[in-house]
Coordinates of N, CA and C in Angstrom, one line a residue:
X1 N 169.8 62.0 -88.2 CA 169.7 62.9 -87.7 C 171.2 62.6 -87.4
X2 N 171.7 64.4 -87.8 CA 173.0 64.2 -87.4 C 174.2 64.4 -86.3
X3 N 175.0 64.1 -85.9 CA 175.7 64.2 -85.2 C 176.5 65.1 -84.7
X4 N 176.3 66.3 -83.3 CA 176.9 67.8 -82.7 C 177.4 66.8 -81.6
X5 N 178.5 65.6 -82.3 CA 180.3 65.8 -82.2 C 180.8 66.2 -82.8
X6 N 180.7 66.2 -84.2 CA 181.4 66.1 -85.1 C 180.9 67.1 -85.6
X7 N 181.7 67.8 -87.0 CA 181.8 69.0 -88.1 C 180.0 69.3 -88.5
X8 N 178.9 69.7 -89.0 CA 178.0 69.9 -89.8 C 178.5 69.1 -91.2
X9 N 179.7 69.8 -91.3 CA 179.9 69.4 -92.7 C 182.1 69.9 -92.7
X10 N 182.5 69.3 -93.9 CA 183.7 70.0 -93.8 C 183.7 71.6 -94.0
X11 N 182.5 71.5 -94.6 CA 182.9 73.3 -95.5 C 182.2 73.7 -93.8
X12 N 182.3 73.4 -93.2 CA 181.4 74.5 -91.9 C 182.4 75.3 -91.6
X13 N 182.5 76.4 -91.5 CA 183.5 77.4 -90.8 C 183.7 77.6 -89.3
X14 N 182.1 77.4 -88.7 CA 181.8 77.7 -87.6 C 182.3 76.2 -87.1
X15 N 181.8 75.2 -87.4 CA 182.3 74.1 -86.3 C 183.9 73.9 -86.1
X16 N 184.7 74.2 -87.7 CA 186.0 74.0 -87.3 C 186.7 74.7 -87.0
X17 N 186.1 75.6 -86.3 CA 186.6 77.2 -85.6 C 187.2 78.3 -85.8
X18 N 186.6 78.1 -88.0 CA 187.4 79.4 -88.7 C 186.1 80.7 -88.2
X19 N 185.4 80.7 -87.8 CA 184.1 81.3 -87.8 C 183.8 81.5 -86.9
X20 N 183.6 82.3 -85.7 CA 182.5 82.3 -84.3 C 181.2 82.3 -83.9
X21 N 180.6 81.6 -83.0 CA 179.8 81.6 -83.4 C 179.1 82.8 -82.8
X22 N 177.7 83.1 -83.8 CA 178.2 84.3 -83.8 C 176.1 84.3 -84.2
X23 N 175.6 84.7 -83.6 CA 173.7 84.1 -83.6 C 172.7 85.0 -82.4
X24 N 172.1 85.7 -82.2 CA 172.1 86.5 -81.5 C 170.5 86.6 -82.0
X25 N 170.2 86.2 -80.0 CA 168.9 86.4 -79.7 C 168.2 87.6 -79.4
X26 N 167.3 88.0 -80.4 CA 166.5 89.2 -80.1 C 165.4 89.8 -79.8
X27 N 164.6 88.3 -79.9 CA 163.4 88.9 -78.7 C 162.7 87.2 -78.4
X28 N 162.1 86.9 -77.3 CA 161.3 86.6 -76.9 C 160.2 86.0 -77.0
X29 N 159.0 85.6 -77.1 CA 157.3 86.3 -76.5 C 156.8 84.8 -76.4
X30 N 156.4 84.2 -75.2 CA 155.6 83.0 -74.4 C 157.1 82.1 -75.5
X31 N 157.9 81.8 -75.0 CA 158.7 80.3 -75.6 C 159.2 80.4 -77.2
X32 N 158.6 81.5 -77.8 CA 159.2 81.5 -79.1 C 160.4 82.8 -79.2
X33 N 161.2 82.3 -79.9 CA 162.4 83.5 -80.4 C 162.8 83.5 -81.3
X34 N 163.2 84.9 -81.5 CA 163.8 85.4 -82.9 C 164.9 85.8 -83.0
X35 N 166.0 85.0 -83.6 CA 167.1 85.2 -84.0 C 167.2 85.9 -85.3
X36 N 168.7 86.4 -85.0 CA 169.6 86.9 -85.9 C 170.9 86.7 -86.2
X37 N 171.4 86.4 -87.7 CA 172.7 85.5 -88.3 C 173.2 86.4 -88.9
X38 N 174.3 86.1 -89.5 CA 175.1 85.7 -90.9 C 174.5 84.6 -91.8
X39 N 175.4 84.6 -92.8 CA 175.4 83.3 -93.6 C 175.5 82.3 -92.9
X40 N 177.4 82.0 -92.6 CA 178.0 80.9 -92.4 C 177.4 80.4 -91.2
X41 N 176.5 81.2 -90.1 CA 176.1 80.8 -88.8 C 174.5 80.2 -89.1
X42 N 174.2 81.1 -89.8 CA 172.7 80.3 -90.4 C 172.8 78.9 -91.3
X43 N 173.9 78.4 -91.9 CA 174.4 77.0 -92.2 C 174.3 76.5 -91.4
X44 N 175.0 76.5 -90.2 CA 176.0 75.1 -89.3 C 174.6 75.2 -88.8
X45 N 174.5 73.3 -87.8 CA 173.4 72.7 -87.7 C 173.2 72.8 -86.5
X46 N 175.3 72.4 -86.4 CA 174.7 72.9 -84.5 C 174.4 74.2 -84.1
X47 N 174.3 75.0 -84.3 CA 173.3 76.5 -83.6 C 171.6 76.6 -84.4
X48 N 171.7 76.0 -85.1 CA 170.3 75.4 -85.8 C 169.7 74.7 -84.7
X49 N 170.0 73.6 -84.4 CA 169.7 72.8 -83.0 C 169.8 73.0 -81.6
X50 N 171.0 74.0 -81.4 CA 170.9 74.4 -80.2 C 170.1 75.4 -79.4
X51 N 169.7 76.1 -81.1 CA 168.6 77.7 -80.9 C 167.7 76.5 -80.7
X52 N 167.2 75.4 -81.3 CA 165.7 75.2 -81.5 C 164.8 75.9 -82.6
X53 N 166.1 76.3 -83.8 CA 165.8 76.8 -85.0 C 164.2 75.9 -85.9
X54 N 163.7 76.8 -86.4 CA 162.6 75.9 -86.8 C 162.0 76.3 -88.2
X55 N 162.6 77.6 -88.8 CA 162.4 78.3 -89.9 C 163.6 79.4 -90.3
X56 N 164.1 79.4 -91.1 CA 165.1 80.2 -91.5 C 163.9 81.2 -92.2
X57 N 164.7 82.6 -92.3 CA 164.4 83.5 -93.2 C 165.7 84.7 -93.9
X58 N 165.6 83.9 -95.2 CA 166.9 84.5 -96.0 C 167.0 85.6 -96.6
X59 N 167.4 86.6 -96.3 CA 167.4 87.7 -96.9 C 168.8 88.1 -98.1
X60 N 168.9 88.1 -99.0 CA 169.5 87.9 -99.9 C 169.3 87.9 -101.3
X61 N 170.9 87.7 -102.4 CA 170.8 87.9 -103.3 C 170.9 86.4 -104.2
X62 N 170.6 85.4 -103.4 CA 170.4 84.4 -104.1 C 170.6 83.8 -102.8
X63 N 169.5 82.7 -103.5 CA 169.5 81.2 -102.1 C 170.9 81.0 -101.4
X64 N 170.5 80.9 -100.7 CA 172.1 80.9 -99.7 C 172.2 80.1 -98.5
X65 N 171.8 78.9 -98.6 CA 171.8 78.0 -97.5 C 172.0 77.3 -98.6
X66 N 173.4 76.2 -98.1 CA 174.5 75.3 -98.5 C 173.8 74.1 -98.5
X67 N 172.6 73.6 -97.4 CA 172.3 72.6 -96.9 C 170.5 72.6 -96.9
X68 N 169.9 71.9 -97.0 CA 168.2 72.6 -96.7 C 168.1 71.4 -95.5
X69 N 168.1 72.3 -94.1 CA 168.4 71.2 -92.8 C 167.1 71.2 -92.0
X70 N 166.2 72.5 -92.8 CA 165.0 73.2 -91.5 C 163.6 73.0 -93.0
X71 N 162.8 72.6 -92.5 CA 161.8 72.4 -93.6 C 161.4 73.6 -93.7
X72 N 161.5 74.2 -93.1 CA 160.5 76.1 -93.5 C 161.0 76.4 -93.8
X73 N 161.5 77.0 -95.0 CA 162.7 78.1 -94.4 C 162.3 78.8 -96.2
X74 N 162.4 80.5 -96.2 CA 161.7 80.8 -97.5 C 162.5 82.6 -97.1
X75 N 163.3 82.5 -99.0 CA 164.2 83.4 -99.5 C 163.6 84.7 -100.2
X76 N 163.4 85.4 -99.8 CA 163.5 86.3 -100.3 C 164.6 87.5 -101.2
X77 N 164.2 88.1 -102.5 CA 165.7 88.7 -102.6 C 165.9 90.3 -102.4
X78 N 167.2 90.2 -101.8 CA 167.1 92.0 -101.6 C 168.4 92.3 -101.6
X79 N 169.1 93.4 -102.0 CA 170.5 93.4 -102.5 C 170.5 95.3 -101.7
X80 N 171.7 94.6 -101.3 CA 172.7 95.2 -99.9 C 172.6 96.9 -100.3
X81 N 171.9 97.9 -100.7 CA 171.7 98.8 -101.0 C 171.3 100.0 -101.3
X82 N 172.0 101.3 -100.8 CA 170.5 102.4 -100.0 C 169.1 101.8 -101.1
X83 N 169.1 102.3 -102.9 CA 168.2 102.0 -103.7 C 167.7 100.9 -103.1
X84 N 168.0 100.0 -103.1 CA 167.0 99.1 -103.1 C 165.6 98.8 -102.2
X85 N 164.3 98.0 -102.4 CA 163.5 98.7 -101.9 C 162.9 97.4 -100.9
X86 N 162.9 98.2 -99.6 CA 162.9 97.0 -98.3 C 161.3 97.0 -98.2
X87 N 161.2 98.3 -98.0 CA 159.0 98.0 -97.9 C 158.8 96.8 -98.6
X88 N 158.8 96.8 -100.2 CA 158.6 96.3 -100.5 C 158.5 94.4 -100.6
X89 N 159.4 93.9 -99.7 CA 159.4 92.9 -99.5 C 159.1 92.7 -98.1
X90 N 158.6 93.8 -97.4 CA 158.7 93.7 -95.8 C 157.4 92.4 -95.5
X91 N 156.2 92.9 -96.4 CA 155.3 92.4 -96.3 C 155.0 90.5 -95.6
X92 N 156.3 90.2 -97.4 CA 156.2 89.0 -97.6 C 157.1 88.6 -95.9
X93 N 157.9 89.0 -95.2 CA 159.0 88.4 -94.2 C 157.5 88.6 -93.1
X94 N 157.3 89.4 -93.4 CA 156.6 90.2 -91.5 C 155.4 88.6 -91.6
X95 N 154.6 87.9 -93.0 CA 153.9 87.3 -92.4 C 154.3 85.5 -92.5
X96 N 155.5 85.7 -92.8 CA 156.6 84.7 -92.8 C 156.7 84.1 -91.5
X97 N 157.2 85.5 -90.8 CA 157.6 84.9 -89.0 C 156.5 85.2 -88.1
X98 N 155.0 85.3 -88.7 CA 153.9 85.6 -88.1 C 153.6 83.5 -88.4
X99 N 153.5 83.7 -89.7 CA 153.3 82.5 -89.5 C 153.8 81.0 -88.3
X100 N 155.6 81.2 -88.6 CA 156.3 80.7 -88.0 C 156.1 81.0 -86.3
X101 N 156.1 82.3 -85.6 CA 155.2 82.8 -83.8 C 154.1 82.0 -84.0
X102 N 153.2 82.1 -85.0 CA 151.7 80.7 -84.5 C 152.2 79.4 -84.2
X103 N 152.9 79.1 -85.5 CA 153.3 77.7 -85.1 C 153.8 77.2 -83.7
X104 N 155.1 78.1 -83.3 CA 155.6 77.8 -82.1 C 156.7 78.0 -82.7
X105 N 157.2 78.1 -83.8 CA 159.0 77.6 -84.8 C 159.5 78.8 -84.3
X106 N 161.3 78.7 -83.7 CA 161.8 79.6 -83.6 C 162.4 79.9 -85.2
X107 N 162.6 81.3 -84.9 CA 163.2 81.8 -86.7 C 163.8 82.7 -86.3
X108 N 164.7 82.7 -87.0 CA 166.7 82.7 -88.1 C 166.5 83.3 -88.7
X109 N 166.6 85.0 -88.6 CA 166.5 85.5 -89.9 C 168.0 86.4 -89.9
X110 N 168.7 86.1 -91.8 CA 170.0 86.0 -91.3 C 170.0 86.8 -93.0
X111 N 171.4 86.9 -93.4 CA 171.4 87.8 -94.8 C 172.3 87.4 -94.5
X112 N 173.5 87.9 -95.9 CA 175.2 87.7 -95.8 C 175.9 87.9 -94.1
X113 N 175.6 88.6 -94.3 CA 176.7 89.6 -93.5 C 175.9 89.8 -91.8
X114 N 174.9 89.8 -91.3 CA 173.9 89.6 -90.2 C 173.9 90.9 -90.1
X115 N 174.1 92.0 -90.8 CA 174.3 93.8 -90.4 C 173.2 94.5 -90.9
X116 N 173.0 94.6 -92.5 CA 172.1 95.3 -92.8 C 171.1 95.2 -92.9
X117 N 170.3 94.1 -94.4 CA 169.8 93.3 -95.0 C 168.3 92.8 -94.1
X118 N 169.7 91.8 -93.0 CA 167.9 91.0 -92.0 C 168.0 91.9 -90.9
X119 N 169.0 92.7 -90.8 CA 168.7 94.3 -89.3 C 167.1 94.5 -89.8
X120 N 167.3 95.0 -90.7 CA 166.4 95.9 -91.3 C 165.2 95.1 -91.2
X121 N 165.3 94.3 -91.8 CA 163.8 93.3 -92.0 C 163.2 92.7 -90.2
X122 N 164.4 92.4 -89.2 CA 163.8 92.7 -88.4 C 163.7 93.5 -87.2
X123 N 164.5 95.4 -87.3 CA 163.9 95.9 -87.1 C 162.3 96.6 -87.3
X124 N 161.5 96.9 -88.4 CA 160.3 96.5 -89.4 C 159.6 95.5 -88.3
X125 N 160.0 94.3 -88.2 CA 159.2 93.8 -87.8 C 158.9 94.0 -86.1
X126 N 159.5 94.8 -85.5 CA 158.9 94.8 -84.3 C 159.2 96.1 -84.3
X127 N 159.1 97.0 -85.0 CA 158.4 98.2 -85.0 C 156.1 97.9 -85.7
X128 N 156.2 96.8 -86.1 CA 154.8 96.4 -86.6 C 154.0 95.8 -85.9
X129 N 154.8 94.5 -85.6 CA 154.1 93.9 -84.4 C 154.7 93.8 -83.2
X130 N 155.7 94.7 -82.4 CA 155.5 95.1 -81.0 C 155.1 96.3 -81.0
X131 N 155.3 97.0 -81.7 CA 154.4 98.6 -81.7 C 156.0 99.5 -81.1
X132 N 157.1 99.0 -81.4 CA 158.2 99.9 -81.2 C 158.5 100.8 -81.8
X133 N 158.7 102.1 -81.4 CA 159.2 102.5 -82.4 C 160.2 102.4 -83.2
X134 N 160.9 103.2 -83.9 CA 161.8 103.0 -84.6 C 162.8 103.2 -84.1
X135 N 163.7 104.0 -83.6 CA 164.4 104.6 -82.8 C 164.8 103.6 -81.4
X136 N 163.4 103.1 -81.0 CA 163.8 102.1 -79.6 C 163.8 100.6 -80.5
X137 N 163.7 100.4 -81.5 CA 164.0 99.1 -81.8 C 165.4 98.5 -82.4
X138 N 165.9 100.3 -83.2 CA 167.0 100.3 -83.9 C 168.0 100.1 -82.7
X139 N 167.7 100.9 -81.1 CA 168.7 100.6 -79.7 C 168.4 99.0 -79.8
X140 N 167.1 98.5 -79.3 CA 167.5 97.2 -78.9 C 167.9 96.2 -79.6
X141 N 167.8 96.1 -81.3 CA 168.7 95.5 -82.1 C 170.0 95.2 -81.7
X142 N 170.3 96.9 -81.7 CA 171.8 96.7 -81.6 C 172.1 96.3 -80.0
X143 N 171.4 96.6 -79.4 CA 171.7 96.0 -78.0 C 172.0 94.9 -77.5
X144 N 171.7 93.7 -78.8 CA 171.4 92.3 -78.6 C 172.4 92.4 -80.1
X145 N 172.3 92.4 -80.9 CA 173.7 92.5 -82.3 C 174.4 93.8 -82.2
X146 N 175.6 93.7 -81.8 CA 177.0 95.0 -81.8 C 176.9 95.5 -83.3
X147 N 177.2 94.2 -84.1 CA 177.2 94.8 -85.3 C 176.3 95.3 -86.3
X148 N 174.9 95.5 -85.8 CA 174.2 96.1 -86.6 C 174.4 97.4 -87.1
X149 N 174.0 97.3 -88.2 CA 174.2 98.9 -88.8 C 174.0 99.2 -90.7
X150 N 172.1 99.1 -90.8 CA 171.8 98.8 -91.1 C 172.0 99.8 -92.4
X151 N 172.2 99.8 -94.0 CA 172.1 101.7 -95.0 C 171.3 102.1 -94.3
X152 N 171.7 103.5 -94.8 CA 171.1 104.9 -94.9 C 170.0 104.5 -95.1
X153 N 170.1 104.0 -96.6 CA 168.2 104.2 -97.7 C 167.0 102.9 -97.2
X154 N 167.9 102.1 -96.3 CA 166.8 101.1 -95.3 C 166.5 101.8 -94.1
X155 N 167.8 102.6 -93.9 CA 167.1 103.2 -92.1 C 165.9 104.8 -93.0
X156 N 166.2 105.5 -94.0 CA 165.2 106.0 -94.4 C 163.9 105.7 -94.7
X157 N 163.9 104.7 -95.2 CA 162.5 103.4 -95.4 C 161.9 103.0 -94.1
X158 N 163.0 103.1 -93.3 CA 162.1 102.5 -92.1 C 161.7 103.7 -91.1
X159 N 161.9 104.5 -91.4 CA 161.5 106.0 -90.7 C 159.8 106.5 -91.8
X160 N 160.2 106.1 -92.7 CA 159.0 106.6 -94.0 C 157.5 105.3 -93.2
X161 N 158.7 104.1 -92.6 CA 157.4 102.7 -92.4 C 156.5 103.5 -91.2
X162 N 157.5 104.4 -90.5 CA 156.6 104.4 -88.6 C 155.8 105.9 -89.3
X163 N 156.6 106.3 -90.6 CA 155.0 107.6 -90.8 C 153.8 107.0 -91.4
X164 N 154.0 105.5 -91.6 CA 152.7 105.2 -92.7 C 152.2 104.1 -91.8
X165 N 152.4 103.7 -90.7 CA 152.6 102.1 -90.2 C 151.0 101.8 -89.9
X166 N 149.7 103.0 -89.6 CA 148.8 102.0 -89.8 C 148.3 101.2 -90.6
X167 N 148.8 102.3 -92.3 CA 148.6 102.5 -93.3 C 149.2 100.3 -94.1
X168 N 150.2 100.6 -93.5 CA 151.1 99.1 -93.8 C 150.4 98.3 -92.7
X169 N 150.1 98.2 -91.3 CA 149.1 97.3 -91.4 C 147.6 96.8 -92.0
X170 N 147.0 97.9 -92.2 CA 146.0 97.4 -92.7 C 146.4 96.4 -94.0
X171 N 147.6 97.2 -94.6 CA 147.4 96.2 -96.0 C 148.1 94.9 -95.4
X172 N 149.0 95.0 -94.3 CA 149.4 93.0 -93.6 C 147.9 92.5 -92.8
X173 N 147.5 93.1 -92.5 CA 145.7 92.4 -92.1 C 145.4 91.9 -93.3
X174 N 144.5 92.5 -94.4 CA 143.8 92.2 -95.8 C 144.8 91.0 -96.2
X175 N 146.4 91.2 -96.0 CA 147.0 89.6 -96.6 C 146.8 89.0 -95.5
X176 N 146.3 89.2 -94.3 CA 146.7 87.5 -93.8 C 145.3 87.6 -94.0
X177 N 144.5 88.2 -93.9 CA 143.3 87.7 -94.0 C 143.2 86.2 -95.7
X178 N 143.7 87.1 -96.1 CA 144.0 86.2 -97.8 C 144.5 84.8 -97.5
X179 N 145.3 84.8 -96.5 CA 146.0 83.2 -96.7 C 145.2 82.5 -95.1
X180 N 144.3 83.0 -94.5 CA 143.3 82.3 -93.8 C 142.6 81.7 -94.6

């Protein structure tokens, strides 16, 4: 086990004080928690330990964790530009979060900056599984993570998701049935 008295690595910008601790609790349900953060903070063992993180969902352009300290990790490729297809990755993301929630493993969802990609996935999760309308989900996430700013293309896709929610939930439930 790594000591919490020492930096988790010489390169950990959080532990050596060059990066602020930046991990936001978004929702807690029956003791299970979903957090949002950026890459530096996702890589910090202290943050993982302090928040009892059991699983990490990374959204980005390449596998971003510098070391594998978490057994349950999923990497989903997505560029942060308005033309990127957010909707196509949502089933895999939401399924991963659902599996972790069922197993009572707290989830840390992150992208490089913790501003657009991971925030958009988080908003979609709140819409789909917590039945929040898009505007309420966006306001909730922004109230918990002030830097949240999904790009306009992701917002457009989340609006489309909200208009097609029953079809999306049917797709997810069919996929969940295949996993059981």
